[in-house]
PDB file of C-alpha atoms in Angstrom:
ATOM      1  CA  MET A   1       0.059  -0.168   0.290  1.00  0.00           C
ATOM      2  CA  PRO A   2       1.420   3.103  -0.844  1.00  0.00           C
ATOM      3  CA  LYS A   3       2.058   5.353   1.770  1.00  0.00           C
ATOM      4  CA  ALA A   4       3.269   9.137   2.002  1.00  0.00           C
ATOM      5  CA  MET A   5       6.803   9.138   4.838  1.00  0.00           C
ATOM      6  CA  TRP A   6       7.643  12.707   5.895  1.00  0.00           C
ATOM      7  CA  ASN A   7      10.479  12.725   9.119  1.00  0.00           C
ATOM      8  CA  ASN A   8      10.158   8.483   9.735  1.00  0.00           C
ATOM      9  CA  GLN A   9       6.697   9.626  10.329  1.00  0.00           C
ATOM     10  CA  VAL A  10       3.695   8.218   7.960  1.00  0.00           C
ATOM     11  CA  ILE A  11       1.502  11.309   6.758  1.00  0.00           C
ATOM     12  CA  ALA A  12      -1.071   9.810   4.628  1.00  0.00           C
ATOM     13  CA  GLU A  13      -1.578   5.831   3.319  1.00  0.00           C
ATOM     14  CA  SER A  14      -4.089   4.812   0.879  1.00  0.00           C
ATOM     15  CA  THR A  15      -4.223   1.764  -1.956  1.00  0.00           C
ATOM     16  CA  ASP A  16      -6.319   4.560  -3.537  1.00  0.00           C
ATOM     17  CA  THR A  17      -4.058   6.687  -5.822  1.00  0.00           C
ATOM     18  CA  VAL A  18      -3.633   8.331  -8.520  1.00  0.00           C
ATOM     19  CA  VAL A  19      -0.546   8.268 -10.862  1.00  0.00           C
ATOM     20  CA  VAL A  20       0.586  10.914 -12.732  1.00  0.00           C
ATOM     21  CA  GLU A  21       3.690  12.118 -14.104  1.00  0.00           C
ATOM     22  CA  GLY A  22       4.582   9.662 -11.805  1.00  0.00           C
ATOM     23  CA  ASN A  23       3.935  10.914  -8.975  1.00  0.00           C
ATOM     24  CA  HIS A  24       1.134   9.044  -6.986  1.00  0.00           C
ATOM     25  CA  TYR A  25      -1.547  11.209  -5.804  1.00  0.00           C
ATOM     26  CA  PHE A  26      -3.949  10.215  -2.466  1.00  0.00           C
ATOM     27  CA  PRO A  27      -7.232  10.970  -1.749  1.00  0.00           C
ATOM     28  CA  ARG A  28      -7.324  14.096   0.555  1.00  0.00           C
ATOM     29  CA  THR A  29      -8.573  12.286   3.276  1.00  0.00           C
ATOM     30  CA  ALA A  30      -6.289   9.904   3.439  1.00  0.00           C
ATOM     31  CA  LEU A  31      -3.628  13.133   4.629  1.00  0.00           C
ATOM     32  CA  ARG A  32      -3.596  13.459   8.888  1.00  0.00           C
ATOM     33  CA  ASP A  33      -4.369  17.159   9.534  1.00  0.00           C
ATOM     34  CA  ASP A  34      -2.001  16.873  12.465  1.00  0.00           C
ATOM     35  CA  VAL A  35       0.555  17.686  10.192  1.00  0.00           C
ATOM     36  CA  ILE A  36      -0.834  19.934   7.470  1.00  0.00           C
ATOM     37  CA  ARG A  37      -0.205  24.057   7.033  1.00  0.00           C
ATOM     38  CA  GLU A  38      -2.580  26.014   4.647  1.00  0.00           C
ATOM     39  CA  SER A  39      -0.279  28.128   2.295  1.00  0.00           C
ATOM     40  CA  ASP A  40      -0.417  30.874  -0.472  1.00  0.00           C
ATOM     41  CA  THR A  41       1.265  29.343  -2.450  1.00  0.00           C
ATOM     42  CA  HIS A  42      -0.411  29.346  -6.092  1.00  0.00           C
ATOM     43  CA  THR A  43       1.731  26.952  -9.501  1.00  0.00           C
ATOM     44  CA  ILE A  44       0.251  27.087 -12.878  1.00  0.00           C
ATOM     45  CA  CYS A  45      -0.361  23.976 -14.527  1.00  0.00           C
ATOM     46  CA  PRO A  46      -0.890  23.938 -18.354  1.00  0.00           C
ATOM     47  CA  TRP A  47      -3.441  21.156 -18.293  1.00  0.00           C
ATOM     48  CA  LYS A  48      -4.056  20.573 -14.587  1.00  0.00           C
ATOM     49  CA  GLY A  49      -4.969  24.281 -13.792  1.00  0.00           C
ATOM     50  CA  GLN A  50      -3.627  26.269 -11.149  1.00  0.00           C
ATOM     51  CA  ALA A  51      -2.053  24.088  -8.051  1.00  0.00           C
ATOM     52  CA  SER A  52      -2.551  24.629  -3.896  1.00  0.00           C
ATOM     53  CA  TYR A  53      -0.012  24.038  -1.525  1.00  0.00           C
ATOM     54  CA  TYR A  54      -0.252  22.891   1.901  1.00  0.00           C
ATOM     55  CA  SER A  55       3.406  22.675   4.758  1.00  0.00           C
ATOM     56  CA  LEU A  56       4.267  20.299   6.536  1.00  0.00           C
ATOM     57  CA  ALA A  57       4.917  20.780  10.814  1.00  0.00           C
ATOM     58  CA  LEU A  58       5.488  18.112  12.983  1.00  0.00           C
ATOM     59  CA  ASP A  59       6.688  17.775  16.240  1.00  0.00           C
ATOM     60  CA  GLY A  60       9.203  21.673  15.920  1.00  0.00           C
ATOM     61  CA  ASN A  61       9.786  20.105  12.087  1.00  0.00           C
ATOM     62  CA  GLU A  62       8.475  21.705   9.062  1.00  0.00           C
ATOM     63  CA  SER A  63       8.826  21.743   5.537  1.00  0.00           C
ATOM     64  CA  GLN A  64       7.011  24.656   3.417  1.00  0.00           C
ATOM     65  CA  ASP A  65       5.238  23.603   0.639  1.00  0.00           C
ATOM     66  CA  ALA A  66       5.399  20.384   0.333  1.00  0.00           C
ATOM     67  CA  VAL A  67       2.381  18.948  -0.669  1.00  0.00           C
ATOM     68  CA  TRP A  68       0.289  20.405  -3.602  1.00  0.00           C
ATOM     69  CA  TYR A  69      -3.300  20.135  -5.232  1.00  0.00           C
ATOM     70  CA  TYR A  70      -5.896  21.366  -7.278  1.00  0.00           C
ATOM     71  CA  PRO A  71      -9.037  22.170  -5.703  1.00  0.00           C
ATOM     72  CA  ASP A  72     -10.398  22.928  -9.069  1.00  0.00           C
ATOM     73  CA  PRO A  73      -8.586  20.747 -12.184  1.00  0.00           C
ATOM     74  CA  LEU A  74      -9.376  21.407 -15.805  1.00  0.00           C
ATOM     75  CA  PRO A  75     -11.167  18.854 -17.062  1.00  0.00           C
ATOM     76  CA  ALA A  76      -8.129  17.088 -18.567  1.00  0.00           C
ATOM     77  CA  ALA A  77      -6.632  16.306 -15.176  1.00  0.00           C
ATOM     78  CA  GLU A  78     -10.147  15.905 -13.142  1.00  0.00           C
ATOM     79  CA  GLN A  79      -8.765  12.288 -11.955  1.00  0.00           C
ATOM     80  CA  ILE A  80      -6.548  14.317  -9.682  1.00  0.00           C
ATOM     81  CA  ARG A  81      -9.806  16.508  -7.756  1.00  0.00           C
ATOM     82  CA  ASP A  82      -9.683  16.612  -3.923  1.00  0.00           C
ATOM     83  CA  ARG A  83      -6.488  14.383  -3.823  1.00  0.00           C
ATOM     84  CA  VAL A  84      -2.941  15.478  -2.704  1.00  0.00           C
ATOM     85  CA  ALA A  85       0.667  14.906  -4.053  1.00  0.00           C
ATOM     86  CA  PHE A  86       4.597  14.879  -2.534  1.00  0.00           C
ATOM     87  CA  TRP A  87       8.094  16.260  -3.065  1.00  0.00           C
ATOM     88  CA  LYS A  88      10.511  18.251  -1.659  1.00  0.00           C
ATOM     89  CA  ASP A  89      11.017  15.963   1.736  1.00  0.00           C
ATOM     90  CA  VAL A  90       8.782  13.683   1.852  1.00  0.00           C
ATOM     91  CA  LYS A  91       8.961  10.050   0.435  1.00  0.00           C
ATOM     92  CA  VAL A  92       5.849   8.187  -1.119  1.00  0.00           C
ATOM     93  CA  VAL A  93       7.102   4.195  -1.014  1.00  0.00           C
ATOM     94  CA  ASP A  94       4.934   0.353  -1.559  1.00  0.00           C
TER      95      ASP A  94
END
């Protein structure tokens, strides 16, 4: 089962991931609420739309904008609605 690991903690886990461009998109409900913080960062993907971000914080550790999601994806990326993906120091393992 795919898991997102950050600082030796499982922060998301699900058998229901969607892989897009090599990234596992987990259901938003699989991500632990206690580790995320809202971010004002946004980026644009030409075919997925505008991405929003969460930062991670737990036990004095922080990772800025390590989680991204598309709150209103373009039609070509509808399969990632209500899903989150990870980068930076988050590792996705099976």
